[in-house]
């Protein structure tokens, strides 16, 4: 089983739509979770952190479900500029822990 | 610019040649990661360092790949006897070793093309 499972999509949605992505992880010791955005042929950039209590930043909401071991990203009122690949990442938090990335979910928002 | 810096940005090489990439992390970050990414895929883990110690190397990585971080600052990734399958974007990322809340900061990557 892969460390991180993420639906690669693609997700094609019209402007104004609400879209949600999930990412499951296998390591129950994982402590830190993040969503990154990656534009075509660019490096990934941090979008937002994910907390157990949920994290909202404008149109974006990230949530963590430890019991089911998944994180989610919800985008409301999609904009054309939201078109990108969204990567989930977690860190195991141990002394020798490291970062694990999902393969990314591709989103295309059309007018 | 105090971000992660990678050089060169692009590299075209003939099959069988050796190539070396450099990564300069954010200065106070003691974790440094190397990833490889091909089109439509997420970043594939190659190796990572905590200071100068290489803590893990992907089992998928052949012996042709080697990485160093001799003084715990910049790092180099060398690929010997390159193959066409090595063509990819090579990403470096750094993070502070603060445990919880550890996000990664990526460089712009080195795009390798093996012809």
CSV table of C-alpha atoms in Angstrom, one decimal:
chain,number,residue,atom,x,y,z
A,1,UNK,CA,0.0,0.0,0.0
A,2,UNK,CA,1.3,3.4,-0.9
A,3,UNK,CA,2.1,5.9,1.9
A,4,UNK,CA,-0.3,8.5,0.4
A,5,UNK,CA,-3.2,7.8,-2.0
A,6,UNK,CA,-4.6,10.6,-4.0
A,7,UNK,CA,-7.1,10.6,-6.8
A,8,UNK,CA,-5.2,12.0,-9.8
A,9,UNK,CA,-8.4,13.2,-11.5
A,10,UNK,CA,-8.6,15.1,-13.7
A,11,UNK,CA,-11.4,17.1,-12.2
A,12,UNK,CA,-13.0,19.4,-14.8
A,13,UNK,CA,-15.5,21.9,-13.2
A,14,UNK,CA,-17.2,25.1,-14.4
A,15,UNK,CA,-16.5,28.4,-12.8
A,16,UNK,CA,-18.4,28.9,-9.6
A,17,UNK,CA,-18.5,25.2,-8.8
A,18,UNK,CA,-17.5,23.6,-5.5
A,19,UNK,CA,-15.0,20.8,-5.8
A,20,UNK,CA,-13.4,18.6,-3.1
A,21,UNK,CA,-10.3,16.4,-3.1
A,22,UNK,CA,-9.3,13.7,-0.7
A,23,UNK,CA,-6.0,12.2,0.3
A,24,UNK,CA,-5.6,9.1,2.4
A,25,UNK,CA,-2.5,8.3,4.3
A,26,UNK,CA,-1.2,5.1,5.8
A,27,UNK,CA,1.0,6.2,8.7
A,28,UNK,CA,-1.1,6.8,11.8
A,29,UNK,CA,1.9,8.5,13.4
A,30,UNK,CA,1.6,11.4,10.9
A,31,UNK,CA,1.5,14.7,12.6
A,32,UNK,CA,1.6,17.5,10.1
A,33,UNK,CA,-0.5,17.8,7.0
A,34,UNK,CA,-0.4,20.3,4.1
A,35,UNK,CA,-1.9,21.0,0.7
A,36,UNK,CA,0.3,22.4,-2.0
A,37,UNK,CA,-0.6,23.9,-5.3
A,38,UNK,CA,1.6,23.2,-8.4
A,39,UNK,CA,1.1,25.0,-11.7
A,40,UNK,CA,2.2,23.4,-14.9
A,41,UNK,CA,6.0,23.1,-15.1
A,42,UNK,CA,6.5,25.0,-11.8
A,43,UNK,CA,7.5,23.9,-8.4
A,44,UNK,CA,4.9,23.0,-5.7
A,45,UNK,CA,4.0,25.9,-3.4
A,46,UNK,CA,2.3,25.7,0.0
A,47,UNK,CA,-1.4,26.3,-0.2
A,48,UNK,CA,-2.5,25.7,3.4
A,49,UNK,CA,-1.9,23.7,6.5
A,50,UNK,CA,-4.4,21.1,7.7
A,51,UNK,CA,-5.5,20.9,11.3
A,52,UNK,CA,-7.8,18.6,13.1
A,53,UNK,CA,-10.1,21.5,13.8
A,54,UNK,CA,-10.2,22.4,10.1
A,55,UNK,CA,-8.6,25.3,8.4
A,56,UNK,CA,-10.3,27.9,6.3
A,57,UNK,CA,-8.7,30.5,4.0
A,58,UNK,CA,-11.2,32.3,1.9
A,59,UNK,CA,-12.7,29.9,-0.6
A,60,UNK,CA,-10.5,27.1,0.6
A,61,UNK,CA,-11.2,24.7,3.5
A,62,UNK,CA,-8.9,21.9,4.6
A,63,UNK,CA,-9.8,19.2,7.1
A,64,UNK,CA,-8.2,16.3,8.7
A,65,UNK,CA,-10.0,13.1,9.7
A,66,UNK,CA,-7.6,11.1,11.9
A,67,UNK,CA,-10.0,8.3,12.5
A,68,UNK,CA,-10.3,7.5,8.8
A,69,UNK,CA,-6.8,8.8,8.0
A,70,UNK,CA,-7.6,11.2,5.3
A,71,UNK,CA,-7.3,14.9,4.6
A,72,UNK,CA,-9.6,16.9,2.4
A,73,UNK,CA,-9.5,20.2,0.4
A,74,UNK,CA,-12.7,22.0,-0.5
A,75,UNK,CA,-12.7,24.8,-3.0
A,76,UNK,CA,-15.8,26.9,-3.2
A,77,UNK,CA,-16.8,29.3,-6.0
A,78,UNK,CA,-14.0,28.0,-8.3
A,79,UNK,CA,-12.1,30.5,-10.4
A,80,UNK,CA,-10.2,29.9,-13.7
A,81,UNK,CA,-7.0,30.7,-11.8
A,82,UNK,CA,-7.6,27.7,-9.5
A,83,UNK,CA,-6.7,25.4,-12.4
A,84,UNK,CA,-3.6,23.6,-11.2
A,85,UNK,CA,-2.5,20.3,-9.6
A,86,UNK,CA,-3.1,20.0,-5.9
A,87,UNK,CA,-0.7,17.8,-3.8
A,88,UNK,CA,-1.2,16.6,-0.3
A,89,UNK,CA,1.8,16.1,2.0
A,90,UNK,CA,2.3,14.8,5.5
A,91,UNK,CA,5.2,14.7,7.9
A,92,UNK,CA,5.6,11.8,10.3
A,93,UNK,CA,7.0,14.1,12.9
A,94,UNK,CA,9.5,11.6,14.4
A,95,UNK,CA,13.2,12.5,14.7
A,96,UNK,CA,13.9,10.6,11.5
A,97,UNK,CA,10.6,11.3,9.9
A,98,UNK,CA,10.3,12.8,6.5
A,99,UNK,CA,7.8,14.3,4.1
A,100,UNK,CA,5.4,12.2,2.0
A,101,UNK,CA,3.6,13.5,-1.1
A,102,UNK,CA,0.6,12.3,-3.0
A,103,UNK,CA,0.8,12.1,-6.7
A,104,UNK,CA,-1.4,15.2,-7.1
A,105,UNK,CA,-5.0,15.9,-8.3
A,106,UNK,CA,-5.3,17.8,-11.5
A,107,UNK,CA,-8.1,20.5,-11.5
A,108,UNK,CA,-9.3,22.4,-14.6
A,109,UNK,CA,-11.8,25.1,-14.1
A,110,UNK,CA,-13.5,26.1,-17.4
A,111,UNK,CA,-15.5,29.3,-18.1
B,1,UNK,CA,16.4,36.0,-2.7
B,2,UNK,CA,16.3,33.8,0.5
B,3,UNK,CA,14.4,30.9,-1.0
B,4,UNK,CA,15.7,27.5,-2.2
B,5,UNK,CA,18.0,27.9,-5.2
B,6,UNK,CA,18.7,25.2,-7.7
B,7,UNK,CA,21.3,25.2,-10.5
B,8,UNK,CA,21.2,24.7,-13.4
B,9,UNK,CA,17.6,25.3,-14.3
B,10,UNK,CA,17.9,23.2,-17.4
B,11,UNK,CA,20.3,20.6,-18.5
B,12,UNK,CA,20.5,18.7,-21.7
B,13,UNK,CA,22.9,15.8,-21.8
B,14,UNK,CA,23.8,12.9,-24.0
B,15,UNK,CA,23.0,9.4,-22.8
B,16,UNK,CA,25.9,8.0,-20.9
B,17,UNK,CA,27.2,11.3,-19.6
B,18,UNK,CA,27.3,12.2,-15.9
B,19,UNK,CA,25.4,15.2,-14.6
B,20,UNK,CA,25.5,17.1,-11.3
B,21,UNK,CA,22.9,19.4,-9.8
B,22,UNK,CA,23.2,21.8,-7.0
B,23,UNK,CA,20.7,22.9,-4.3
B,24,UNK,CA,21.1,25.7,-1.9
B,25,UNK,CA,18.4,25.5,0.8
B,26,UNK,CA,17.1,28.2,3.0
B,27,UNK,CA,19.9,29.0,5.3
B,28,UNK,CA,18.4,28.0,8.7
B,29,UNK,CA,16.8,24.8,7.4
B,30,UNK,CA,18.6,21.6,8.4
B,31,UNK,CA,16.4,19.2,6.4
B,32,UNK,CA,17.0,18.9,2.7
B,33,UNK,CA,15.1,16.7,0.2
B,34,UNK,CA,15.5,15.6,-3.4
B,35,UNK,CA,12.6,14.6,-5.5
B,36,UNK,CA,12.1,13.6,-9.1
B,37,UNK,CA,8.9,14.5,-11.0
B,38,UNK,CA,7.7,13.5,-14.4
B,39,UNK,CA,4.7,14.8,-16.2
B,40,UNK,CA,1.4,13.9,-14.5
B,41,UNK,CA,3.0,12.4,-11.5
B,42,UNK,CA,3.6,13.7,-8.0
B,43,UNK,CA,7.1,14.3,-6.6
B,44,UNK,CA,8.9,11.0,-6.2
B,45,UNK,CA,11.1,10.8,-3.2
B,46,UNK,CA,14.8,10.3,-3.9
B,47,UNK,CA,16.7,11.0,-0.7
B,48,UNK,CA,16.9,13.4,2.3
B,49,UNK,CA,19.4,14.9,4.7
B,50,UNK,CA,19.3,16.2,8.2
B,51,UNK,CA,22.3,18.5,8.3
B,52,UNK,CA,25.1,16.5,6.6
B,53,UNK,CA,23.7,13.1,7.4
B,54,UNK,CA,21.8,11.3,4.7
B,55,UNK,CA,18.9,9.7,6.5
B,56,UNK,CA,17.2,7.8,3.8
B,57,UNK,CA,17.6,6.9,0.2
B,58,UNK,CA,14.8,5.6,-1.9
B,59,UNK,CA,15.1,1.9,-2.7
B,60,UNK,CA,13.9,2.7,-6.2
B,61,UNK,CA,17.1,4.7,-6.8
B,62,UNK,CA,19.8,3.0,-8.7
B,63,UNK,CA,23.4,3.1,-7.7
B,64,UNK,CA,23.9,5.6,-10.5
B,65,UNK,CA,22.4,8.2,-8.3
B,66,UNK,CA,24.3,9.8,-5.4
B,67,UNK,CA,23.8,12.8,-3.3
B,68,UNK,CA,25.9,14.7,-0.8
B,69,UNK,CA,25.6,17.5,1.7
B,70,UNK,CA,29.1,17.7,3.0
B,71,UNK,CA,28.8,20.7,5.3
B,72,UNK,CA,25.1,20.6,6.0
B,73,UNK,CA,24.4,23.5,3.8
B,74,UNK,CA,24.2,23.1,0.0
B,75,UNK,CA,23.7,19.7,-1.6
B,76,UNK,CA,24.6,18.0,-4.9
B,77,UNK,CA,22.8,15.3,-6.7
B,78,UNK,CA,24.9,13.3,-9.3
B,79,UNK,CA,23.6,11.0,-11.9
B,80,UNK,CA,26.2,8.8,-13.6
B,81,UNK,CA,25.8,7.2,-17.0
B,82,UNK,CA,22.5,9.0,-17.6
B,83,UNK,CA,19.7,7.1,-19.4
B,84,UNK,CA,16.7,8.5,-21.3
B,85,UNK,CA,14.5,7.4,-18.4
B,86,UNK,CA,16.3,9.8,-16.2
B,87,UNK,CA,14.7,12.7,-18.0
B,88,UNK,CA,12.6,14.5,-15.5
B,89,UNK,CA,12.3,17.6,-13.2
B,90,UNK,CA,14.6,17.2,-10.2
B,91,UNK,CA,13.2,19.2,-7.3
B,92,UNK,CA,15.0,20.1,-4.1
B,93,UNK,CA,13.1,21.2,-1.0
B,94,UNK,CA,14.2,22.3,2.5
B,95,UNK,CA,12.4,22.4,5.8
B,96,UNK,CA,13.2,23.3,9.4
B,97,UNK,CA,13.5,20.3,11.7
B,98,UNK,CA,10.8,21.5,14.0
B,99,UNK,CA,8.5,18.5,13.9
B,100,UNK,CA,5.0,19.6,13.9
B,101,UNK,CA,4.2,22.2,11.3
B,102,UNK,CA,7.0,21.2,9.1
B,103,UNK,CA,6.2,22.3,5.5
B,104,UNK,CA,8.6,22.1,2.6
B,105,UNK,CA,9.9,25.0,0.5
B,106,UNK,CA,10.8,24.0,-3.0
B,107,UNK,CA,13.3,25.3,-5.4
B,108,UNK,CA,12.3,25.9,-9.0
B,109,UNK,CA,13.8,22.6,-10.0
B,110,UNK,CA,16.3,21.4,-12.6
B,111,UNK,CA,14.8,20.0,-15.8
B,112,UNK,CA,17.0,17.2,-17.2
B,113,UNK,CA,16.7,16.0,-20.7
B,114,UNK,CA,18.7,13.0,-21.8
B,115,UNK,CA,19.0,12.7,-25.5
